XYZ file of C-alpha atoms in Angstrom:
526
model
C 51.860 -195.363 -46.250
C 51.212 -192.742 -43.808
C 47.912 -194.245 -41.697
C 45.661 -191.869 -39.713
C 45.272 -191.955 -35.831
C 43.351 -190.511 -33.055
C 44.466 -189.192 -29.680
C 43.906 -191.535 -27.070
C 42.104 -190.260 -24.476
C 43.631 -190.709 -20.679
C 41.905 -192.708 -18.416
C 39.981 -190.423 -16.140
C 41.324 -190.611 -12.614
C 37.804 -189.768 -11.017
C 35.849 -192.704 -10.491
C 31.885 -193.121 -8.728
C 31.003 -192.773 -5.927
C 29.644 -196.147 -4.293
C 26.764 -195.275 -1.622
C 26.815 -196.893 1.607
C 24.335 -200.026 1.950
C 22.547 -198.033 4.864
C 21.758 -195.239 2.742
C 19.865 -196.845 0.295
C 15.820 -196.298 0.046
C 15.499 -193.391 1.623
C 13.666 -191.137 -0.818
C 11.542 -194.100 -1.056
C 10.546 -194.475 2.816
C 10.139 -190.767 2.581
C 7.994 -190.326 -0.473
C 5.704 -193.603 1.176
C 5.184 -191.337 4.365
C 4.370 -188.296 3.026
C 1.871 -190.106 1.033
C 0.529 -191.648 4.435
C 0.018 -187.908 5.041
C -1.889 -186.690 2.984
C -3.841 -189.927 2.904
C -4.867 -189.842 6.235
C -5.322 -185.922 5.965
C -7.603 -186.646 2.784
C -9.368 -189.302 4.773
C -9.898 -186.938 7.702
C -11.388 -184.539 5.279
C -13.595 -186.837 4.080
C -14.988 -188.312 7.317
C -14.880 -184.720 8.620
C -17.532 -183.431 5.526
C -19.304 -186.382 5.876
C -20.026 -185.628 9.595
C -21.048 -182.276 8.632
C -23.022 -183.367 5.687
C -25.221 -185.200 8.424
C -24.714 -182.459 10.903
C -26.396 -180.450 7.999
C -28.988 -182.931 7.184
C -30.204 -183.172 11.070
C -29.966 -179.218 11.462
C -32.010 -178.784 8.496
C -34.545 -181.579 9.714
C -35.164 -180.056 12.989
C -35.528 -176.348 11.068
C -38.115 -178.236 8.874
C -39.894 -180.131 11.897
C -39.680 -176.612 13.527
C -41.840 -175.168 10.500
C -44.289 -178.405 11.044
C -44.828 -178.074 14.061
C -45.147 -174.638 14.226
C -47.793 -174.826 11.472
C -49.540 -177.023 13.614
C -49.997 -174.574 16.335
C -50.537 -171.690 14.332
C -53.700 -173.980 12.239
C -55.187 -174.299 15.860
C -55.038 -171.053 16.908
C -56.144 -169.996 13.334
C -59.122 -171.843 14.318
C -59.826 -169.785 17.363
C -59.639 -166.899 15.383
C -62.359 -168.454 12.805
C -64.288 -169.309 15.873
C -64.055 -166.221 16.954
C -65.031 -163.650 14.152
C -68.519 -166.222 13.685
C -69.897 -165.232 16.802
C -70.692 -162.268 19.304
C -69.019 -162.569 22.122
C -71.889 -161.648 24.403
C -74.911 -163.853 24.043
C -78.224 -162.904 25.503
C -79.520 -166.145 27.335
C -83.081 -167.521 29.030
C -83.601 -168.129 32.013
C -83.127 -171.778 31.223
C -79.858 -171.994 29.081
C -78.649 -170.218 31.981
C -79.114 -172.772 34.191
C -78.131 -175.551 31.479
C -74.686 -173.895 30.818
C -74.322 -173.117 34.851
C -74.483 -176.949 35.381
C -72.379 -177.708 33.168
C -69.714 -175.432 33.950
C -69.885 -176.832 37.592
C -69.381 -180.394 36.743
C -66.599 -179.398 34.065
C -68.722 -179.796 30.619
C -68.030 -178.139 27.720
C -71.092 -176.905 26.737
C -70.162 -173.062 27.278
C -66.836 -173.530 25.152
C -69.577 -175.385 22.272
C -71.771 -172.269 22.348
C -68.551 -169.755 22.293
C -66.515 -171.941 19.792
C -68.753 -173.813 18.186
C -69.863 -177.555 17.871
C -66.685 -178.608 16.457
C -64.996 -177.987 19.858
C -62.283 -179.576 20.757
C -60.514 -178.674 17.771
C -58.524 -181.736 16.034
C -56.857 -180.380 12.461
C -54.451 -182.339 10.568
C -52.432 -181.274 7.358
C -49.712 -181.464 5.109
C -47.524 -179.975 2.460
C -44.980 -182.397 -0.017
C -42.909 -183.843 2.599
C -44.531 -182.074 5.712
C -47.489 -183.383 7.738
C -48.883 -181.336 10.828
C -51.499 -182.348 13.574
C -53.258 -180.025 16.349
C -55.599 -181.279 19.019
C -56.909 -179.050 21.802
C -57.855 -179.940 24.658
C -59.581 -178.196 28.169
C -59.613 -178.050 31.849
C -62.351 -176.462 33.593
C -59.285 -174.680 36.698
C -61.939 -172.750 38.758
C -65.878 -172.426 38.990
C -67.176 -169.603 41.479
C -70.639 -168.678 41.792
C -72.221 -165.208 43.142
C -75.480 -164.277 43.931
C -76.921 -163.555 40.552
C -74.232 -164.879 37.907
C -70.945 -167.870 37.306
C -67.694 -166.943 36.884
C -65.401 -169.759 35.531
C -62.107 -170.496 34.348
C -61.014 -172.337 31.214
C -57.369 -173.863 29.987
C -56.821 -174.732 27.212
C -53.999 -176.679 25.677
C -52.900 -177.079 22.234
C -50.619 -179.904 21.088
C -49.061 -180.007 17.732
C -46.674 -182.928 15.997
C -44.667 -182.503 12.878
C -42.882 -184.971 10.717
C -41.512 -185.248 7.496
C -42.368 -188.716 5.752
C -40.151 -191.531 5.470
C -38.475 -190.028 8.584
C -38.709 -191.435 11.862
C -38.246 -188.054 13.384
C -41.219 -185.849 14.654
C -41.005 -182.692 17.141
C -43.944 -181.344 19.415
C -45.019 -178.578 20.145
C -47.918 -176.498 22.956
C -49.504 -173.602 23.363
C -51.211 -172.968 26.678
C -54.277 -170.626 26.733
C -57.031 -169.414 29.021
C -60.665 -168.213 29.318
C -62.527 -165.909 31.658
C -66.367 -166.498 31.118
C -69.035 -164.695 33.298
C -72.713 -165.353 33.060
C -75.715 -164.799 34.111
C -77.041 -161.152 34.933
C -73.573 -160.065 35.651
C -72.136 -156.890 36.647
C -72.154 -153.917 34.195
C -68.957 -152.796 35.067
C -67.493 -156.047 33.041
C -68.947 -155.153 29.704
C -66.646 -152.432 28.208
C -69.059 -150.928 26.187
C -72.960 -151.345 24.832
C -74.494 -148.440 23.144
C -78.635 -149.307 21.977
C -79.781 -149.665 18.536
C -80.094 -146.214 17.547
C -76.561 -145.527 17.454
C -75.349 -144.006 13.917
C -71.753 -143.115 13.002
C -72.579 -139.161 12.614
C -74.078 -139.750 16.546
C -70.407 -139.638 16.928
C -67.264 -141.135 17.355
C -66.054 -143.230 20.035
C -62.288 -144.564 20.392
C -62.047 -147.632 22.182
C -58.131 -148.564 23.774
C -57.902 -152.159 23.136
C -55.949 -152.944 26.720
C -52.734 -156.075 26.176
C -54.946 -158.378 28.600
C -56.758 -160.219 25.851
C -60.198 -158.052 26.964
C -62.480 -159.615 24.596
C -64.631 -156.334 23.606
C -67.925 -156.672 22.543
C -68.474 -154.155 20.397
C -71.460 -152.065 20.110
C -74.543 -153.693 20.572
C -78.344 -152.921 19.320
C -79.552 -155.124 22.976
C -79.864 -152.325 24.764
C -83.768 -153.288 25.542
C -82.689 -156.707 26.844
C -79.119 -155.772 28.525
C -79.813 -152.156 30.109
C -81.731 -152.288 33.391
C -84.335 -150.005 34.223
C -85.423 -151.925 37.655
C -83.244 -150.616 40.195
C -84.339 -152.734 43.281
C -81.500 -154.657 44.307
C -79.698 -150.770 44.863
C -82.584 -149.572 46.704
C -82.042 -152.906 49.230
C -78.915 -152.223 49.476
C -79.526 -148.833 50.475
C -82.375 -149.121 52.277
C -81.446 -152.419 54.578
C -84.699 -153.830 53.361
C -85.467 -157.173 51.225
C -88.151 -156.176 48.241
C -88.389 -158.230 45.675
C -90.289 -155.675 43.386
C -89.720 -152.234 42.915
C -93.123 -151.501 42.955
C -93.368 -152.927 46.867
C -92.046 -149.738 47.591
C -94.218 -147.945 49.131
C -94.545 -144.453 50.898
C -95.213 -146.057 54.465
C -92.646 -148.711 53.342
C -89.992 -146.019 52.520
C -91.100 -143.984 55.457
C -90.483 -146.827 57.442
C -87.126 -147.955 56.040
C -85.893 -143.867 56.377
C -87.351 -143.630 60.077
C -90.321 -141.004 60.021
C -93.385 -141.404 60.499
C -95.323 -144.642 59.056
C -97.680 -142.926 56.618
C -99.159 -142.838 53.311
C -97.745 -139.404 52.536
C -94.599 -138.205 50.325
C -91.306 -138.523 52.395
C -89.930 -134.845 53.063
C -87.153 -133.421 50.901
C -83.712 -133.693 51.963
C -81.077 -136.116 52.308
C -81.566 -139.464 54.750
C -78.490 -141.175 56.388
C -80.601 -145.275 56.692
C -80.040 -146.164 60.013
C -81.242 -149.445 61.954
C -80.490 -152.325 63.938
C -78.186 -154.099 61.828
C -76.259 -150.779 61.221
C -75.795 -148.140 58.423
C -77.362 -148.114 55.403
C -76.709 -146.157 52.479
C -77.841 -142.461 51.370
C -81.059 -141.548 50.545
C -81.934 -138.099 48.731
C -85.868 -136.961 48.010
C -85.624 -134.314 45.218
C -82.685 -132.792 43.201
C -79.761 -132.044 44.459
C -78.197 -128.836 43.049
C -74.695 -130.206 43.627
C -73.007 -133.482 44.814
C -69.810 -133.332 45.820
C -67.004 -135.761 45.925
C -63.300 -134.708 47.780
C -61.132 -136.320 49.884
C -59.722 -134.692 53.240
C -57.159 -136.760 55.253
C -58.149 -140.132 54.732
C -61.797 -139.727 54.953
C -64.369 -139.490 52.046
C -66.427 -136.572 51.514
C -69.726 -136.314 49.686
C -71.494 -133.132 50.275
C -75.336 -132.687 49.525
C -76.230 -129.112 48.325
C -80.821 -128.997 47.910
C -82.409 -125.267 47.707
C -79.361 -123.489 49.789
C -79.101 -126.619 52.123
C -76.015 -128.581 52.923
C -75.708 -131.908 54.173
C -72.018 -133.523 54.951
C -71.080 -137.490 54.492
C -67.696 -138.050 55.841
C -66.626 -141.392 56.735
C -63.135 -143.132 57.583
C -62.187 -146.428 56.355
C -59.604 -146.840 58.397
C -60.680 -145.691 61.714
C -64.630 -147.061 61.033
C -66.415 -143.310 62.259
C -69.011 -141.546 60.149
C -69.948 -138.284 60.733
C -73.223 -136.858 59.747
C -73.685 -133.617 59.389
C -77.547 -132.372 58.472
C -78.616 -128.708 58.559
C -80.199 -129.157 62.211
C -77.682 -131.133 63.924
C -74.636 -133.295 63.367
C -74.273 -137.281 63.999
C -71.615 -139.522 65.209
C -71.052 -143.237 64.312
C -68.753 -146.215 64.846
C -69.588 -147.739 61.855
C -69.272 -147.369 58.424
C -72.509 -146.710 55.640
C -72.831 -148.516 53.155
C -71.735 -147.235 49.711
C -75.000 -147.104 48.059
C -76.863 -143.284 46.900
C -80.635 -143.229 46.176
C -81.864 -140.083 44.622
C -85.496 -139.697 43.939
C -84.431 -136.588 41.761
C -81.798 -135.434 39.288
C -78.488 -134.175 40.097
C -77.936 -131.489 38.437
C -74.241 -131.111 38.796
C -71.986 -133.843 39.804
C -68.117 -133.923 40.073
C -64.872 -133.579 42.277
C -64.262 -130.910 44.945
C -61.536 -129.745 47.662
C -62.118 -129.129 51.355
C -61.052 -125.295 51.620
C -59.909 -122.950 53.859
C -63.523 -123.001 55.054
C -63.419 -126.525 55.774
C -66.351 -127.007 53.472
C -66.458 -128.801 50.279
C -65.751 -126.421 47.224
C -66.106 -127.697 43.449
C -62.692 -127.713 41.500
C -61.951 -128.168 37.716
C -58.561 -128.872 38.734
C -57.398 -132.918 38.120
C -57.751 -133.779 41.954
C -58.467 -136.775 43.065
C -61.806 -137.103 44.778
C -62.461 -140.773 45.604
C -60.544 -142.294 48.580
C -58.938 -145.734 47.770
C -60.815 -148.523 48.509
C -63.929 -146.746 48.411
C -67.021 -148.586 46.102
C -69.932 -145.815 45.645
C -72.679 -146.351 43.305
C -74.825 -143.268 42.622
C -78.620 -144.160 41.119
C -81.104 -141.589 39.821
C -83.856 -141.874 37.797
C -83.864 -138.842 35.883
C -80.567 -137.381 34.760
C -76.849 -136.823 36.021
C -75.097 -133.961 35.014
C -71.063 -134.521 35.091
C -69.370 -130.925 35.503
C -66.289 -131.708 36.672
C -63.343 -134.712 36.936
C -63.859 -137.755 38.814
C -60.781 -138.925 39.375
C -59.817 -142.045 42.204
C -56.759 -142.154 44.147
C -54.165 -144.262 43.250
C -55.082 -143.038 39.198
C -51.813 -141.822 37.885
C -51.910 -140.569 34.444
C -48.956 -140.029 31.510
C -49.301 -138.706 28.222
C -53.440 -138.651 28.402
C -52.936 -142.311 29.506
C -54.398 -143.947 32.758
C -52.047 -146.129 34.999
C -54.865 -147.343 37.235
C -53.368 -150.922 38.207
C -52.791 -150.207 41.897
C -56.258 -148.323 42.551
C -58.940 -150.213 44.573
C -62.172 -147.972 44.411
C -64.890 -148.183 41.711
C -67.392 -145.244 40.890
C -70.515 -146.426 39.242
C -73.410 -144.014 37.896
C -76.806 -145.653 37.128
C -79.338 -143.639 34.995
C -82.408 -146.187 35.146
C -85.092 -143.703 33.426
C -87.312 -145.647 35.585
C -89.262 -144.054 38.927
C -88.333 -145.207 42.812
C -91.745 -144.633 44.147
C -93.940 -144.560 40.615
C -93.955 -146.447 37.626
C -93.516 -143.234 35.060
C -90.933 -143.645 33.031
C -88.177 -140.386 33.711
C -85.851 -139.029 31.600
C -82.850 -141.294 32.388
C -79.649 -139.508 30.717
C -76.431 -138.242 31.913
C -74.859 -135.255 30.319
C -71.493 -133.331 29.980
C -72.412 -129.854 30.156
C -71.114 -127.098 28.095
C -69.533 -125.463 31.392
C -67.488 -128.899 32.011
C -63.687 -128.807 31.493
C -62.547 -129.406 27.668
C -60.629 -132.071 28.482
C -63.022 -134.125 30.669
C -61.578 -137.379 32.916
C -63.892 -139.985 34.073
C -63.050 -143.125 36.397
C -66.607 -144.560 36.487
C -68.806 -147.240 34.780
C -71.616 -145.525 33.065
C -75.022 -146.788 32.759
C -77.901 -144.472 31.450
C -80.773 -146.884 30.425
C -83.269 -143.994 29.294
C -82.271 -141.277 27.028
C -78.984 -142.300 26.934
C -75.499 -139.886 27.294
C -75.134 -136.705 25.447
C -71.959 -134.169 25.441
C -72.869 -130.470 24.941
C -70.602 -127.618 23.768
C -67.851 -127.739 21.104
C -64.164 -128.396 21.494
C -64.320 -131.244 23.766
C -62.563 -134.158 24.795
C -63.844 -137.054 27.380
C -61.636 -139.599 28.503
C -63.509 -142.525 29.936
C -61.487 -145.063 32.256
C -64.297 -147.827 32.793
C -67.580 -148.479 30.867
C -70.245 -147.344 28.683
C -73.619 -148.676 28.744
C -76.414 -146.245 26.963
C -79.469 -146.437 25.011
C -78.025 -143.842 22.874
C -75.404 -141.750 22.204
C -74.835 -137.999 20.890
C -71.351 -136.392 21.040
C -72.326 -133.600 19.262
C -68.999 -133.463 17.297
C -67.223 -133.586 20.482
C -64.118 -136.334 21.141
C -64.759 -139.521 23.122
C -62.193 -141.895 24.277
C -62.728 -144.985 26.375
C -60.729 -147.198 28.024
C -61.497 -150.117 29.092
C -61.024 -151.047 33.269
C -59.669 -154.255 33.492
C -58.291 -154.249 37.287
C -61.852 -156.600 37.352
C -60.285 -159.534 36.012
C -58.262 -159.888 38.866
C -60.635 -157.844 41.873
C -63.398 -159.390 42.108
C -64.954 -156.835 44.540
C -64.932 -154.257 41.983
C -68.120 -155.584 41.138
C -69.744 -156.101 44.284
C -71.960 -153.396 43.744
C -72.005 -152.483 40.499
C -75.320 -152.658 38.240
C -76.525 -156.026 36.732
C -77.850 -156.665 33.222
C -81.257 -156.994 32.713
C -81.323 -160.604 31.320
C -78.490 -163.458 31.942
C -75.790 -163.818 29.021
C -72.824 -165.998 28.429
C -69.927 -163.221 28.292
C -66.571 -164.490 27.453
C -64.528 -161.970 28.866
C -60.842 -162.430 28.498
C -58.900 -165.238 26.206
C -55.191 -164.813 26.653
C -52.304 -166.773 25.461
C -50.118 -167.841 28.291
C -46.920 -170.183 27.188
C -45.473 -171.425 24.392
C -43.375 -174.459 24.622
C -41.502 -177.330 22.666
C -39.821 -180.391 22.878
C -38.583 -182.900 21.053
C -39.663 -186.732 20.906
């Protein structure tokens, strides 16, 4: 019996391979440190985001305390602007709230900031809005009180503190805003008031551009006070003038004007012509019985000219700042002085054509329509008439630069001031009191001067004209007659006070805010 079989197999030579004791583990240590790795990588990651998960947080904390804060100062300032548009910013005063609000700007009070701001002042405002929560106090410093003859001029800081916070934070950030106010009261100088035009004013009278300077000039608009802000008594320019002391206009006499002009003490009219004052205690000013045909401003050297033209007669002004000598020159004889006049012009008459001139060839005056200057730097000259001033030609000061129809004036020191009282010198009839651009004036017109016509007012005749006014405006009325009228404001007076040494007064004492500006803005953080 045949039995079946397989093939054995042979034993396979090859055998495995026995790893070393030291090798054993390894993949194990290795695995266990990359793990260690990427742990401490992931960990990193993790404290890493959750630093700039607070990072984030605190960022966008301070960006919302920014935006509290801020609202803060904005709602305070908001409130100056409420303050603001309620009220003029020229108030007409008595005699006695002049005196209350003078005292208490001397010892610091508040009372002028009450009747600018209202009763509410200092301001405290608190808000909020969901998480946000603003507050706002302001608070004031009375930096400087000076007073003149006739008016106060003080100066105001103000200081506005704000404090944002977000609730159930303990952070908060501050922040300020530093403001100031310019305030002049009393009968104050024309010159300061940008603009007044009386009651009669209509829009078809016609248009007037005012250039709103970058100072903060608070402008106050056009008024219907011309009766209560417009003088017509013109005695503190006749003293000044004159070298006299009257405390009525209606003291002045013929024997008292005779007197003060040196003729002949008499009841009679004083001669026509043009008087140089001149006494013991020096020069006086100009003064001129009748109309002058033409006055005449130039500028030769560095002397000012001002030449008097009456029926074919010629009378020459020329004084020197710098080297103090006046020369006189009448049509009988010509006089010498070491002193300077004073810069004061009385004429008991019209002038019937006023403007800027040259010295020519001649070595006389000679009217110009060119853009010359005709006012010597430094110079102050204030021109009064009672009946009417007729501007023919430019009256531009030295120093005045101008680009692109624009006036750079910052570095001029003279001031021209016209005064059109409507009111007589040596009578009490009432005169025509007007000033007038001419139809034979240039077509584009330039006038550095504060203009004050209390009477008829200021009316521009012809067609096709333009007048730019650097300076003021102060009439009872106003007719353009279609033609263009721009004025800008001067406000080199914030900062010289003798620009308005000499300058007209208003009739009756107001509180005149002149100039809020905002000075810094700064934050911290507490």
């Amino acid at each position: 019996m045949i039995f079946g079989s397989t093939r054995k197999t042979r034993q396979s030579l090859q055998t495995s391979r026995i790893l070393p004791k030291t090798q054993k583990g390894v993949f194990t240590i290795l695995s266990a440190f990359i793990f260690l790795i990427f742990s401490t990588l992931g960990l990193s990651m993790l404290f890493v985001t959750q630093i700039y998960v607070k990072i984030s947080g605190y960022k966008k904390n301070q960006i919302i305390l920014d935006y509290a804060a801020e609202n803060g100062i904005k709602k305070g300032l908001h409130q100056f602007t409420i303050a603001l548009g309620k009220t003029s910013s020229l108030f007409v005063l008595d005699n006695e709230e002049y005196e209350e609000l003078r005292e208490s700007a001397h010892s610091g009070g508040s009372l002028i900031l009450e009747k600018w701001l209202g009763p509410d002042f200092p301001f405290a405002i608190s808000d909020t809005w969901d998480r946000l929560s603003w507050t706002c106090q302001t608070t004031y410093l009375l930096e400087k009180f000076k007073q003149q003859e006739s008016y106060f001029r003080a100066n105001y800081n103000f200081k506005s503190f704000s404090e944002g916070r977000i609730r159930n934070t303990p952070n908060k950030k501050h922040m300020s805003l530093f403001s100031s106010l310019d305030v002049l009261s009393g009968c104050i100088p024309l010159a300061s008031i940008p603009i007044v035009i009386g009651n009669t004013y209509e829009p078809e009278d016609g248009e007037i551009q005012i250039v709103q300077p970058d100072s903060g000039l608070l402008l106050p608009g056009i008024l219907d006070r011309q009766d209560q802000l417009l003088p017509r008594d013109i005695i503190t320019q006749v003293n000044s003038a004159l070298n006299i002391k009257l405390f009525s206009i209606k003291d002045l006499t013929n024997r008292t004007l005779r007197q003060a002009l040196g003729l002949e003490v008499e009841d009679s009219p004083v001669p026509q012509g043009v008087y140089l004052i001149q006494d013991d205690l020096g020069l006086g000013g100009v003064f001129v019985q009748g109309n002058v045909d033409e006055l005449l401003l130039c500028i030769e050297d560095s002397a000012q000219v001002i030449a008097f033209t009456q029926e074919e007669q010629e009378w020459l002004l020329k004084f020197a700042p710098e080297d103090s000598r006046t020369v006189f020159e009448t049509p009988q004889e010509t006089y010498q002085f070491e002193r300077l006049p004073r810069s004061t012009i009385i004429v008991n008459g019209s002038i019937r054509s006023l403007g800027g001139g040259v010295v020519g060839a001649s070595g006389r005056p000679e009217k110009t329509t060119q853009e010359i200057p005709c006012l010597l730097d430094g110079i102050h000259l204030t021109v009064v008439s009672p009946d009417e001033i007729s501007i023919t030609s430019h009256l531009l000061h030295q120093k005045l630069t101008w680009k692109d129809k624009i006036p750079y004036l910052k570095h001029a020191r003279s001031q021209l001031n016209l005064l059109v009282s409507g009111t007589g010198i040596t009578d009490s009839d009432l005169h025509s009191g007007k000033i007038i651009i001419p139809e034979e004036s240039p077509p584009d017109l330039k006038i550095q001067a504060s203009l004050t016509a209390s009477g008829e007012g200021l009316s521009t005749m012809g067609t096709g004209k333009t007048v730019y006014l650097t300076g003021s405006l102060h009439v009872s009325k106003f007719r353009s007659n279609g033609n263009y009228f721009k004025l800008i404001p001067d406000i080199r007076f914030l900062h010289q006070d003798d620009l308005l040494s000499d300058a007209p007064l208003t009739a009756k004492p107001v509180l005149y805010p002149v100039n809020f500006r905002i000075d810094q803005w700064a934050e911290n953080e507490t």
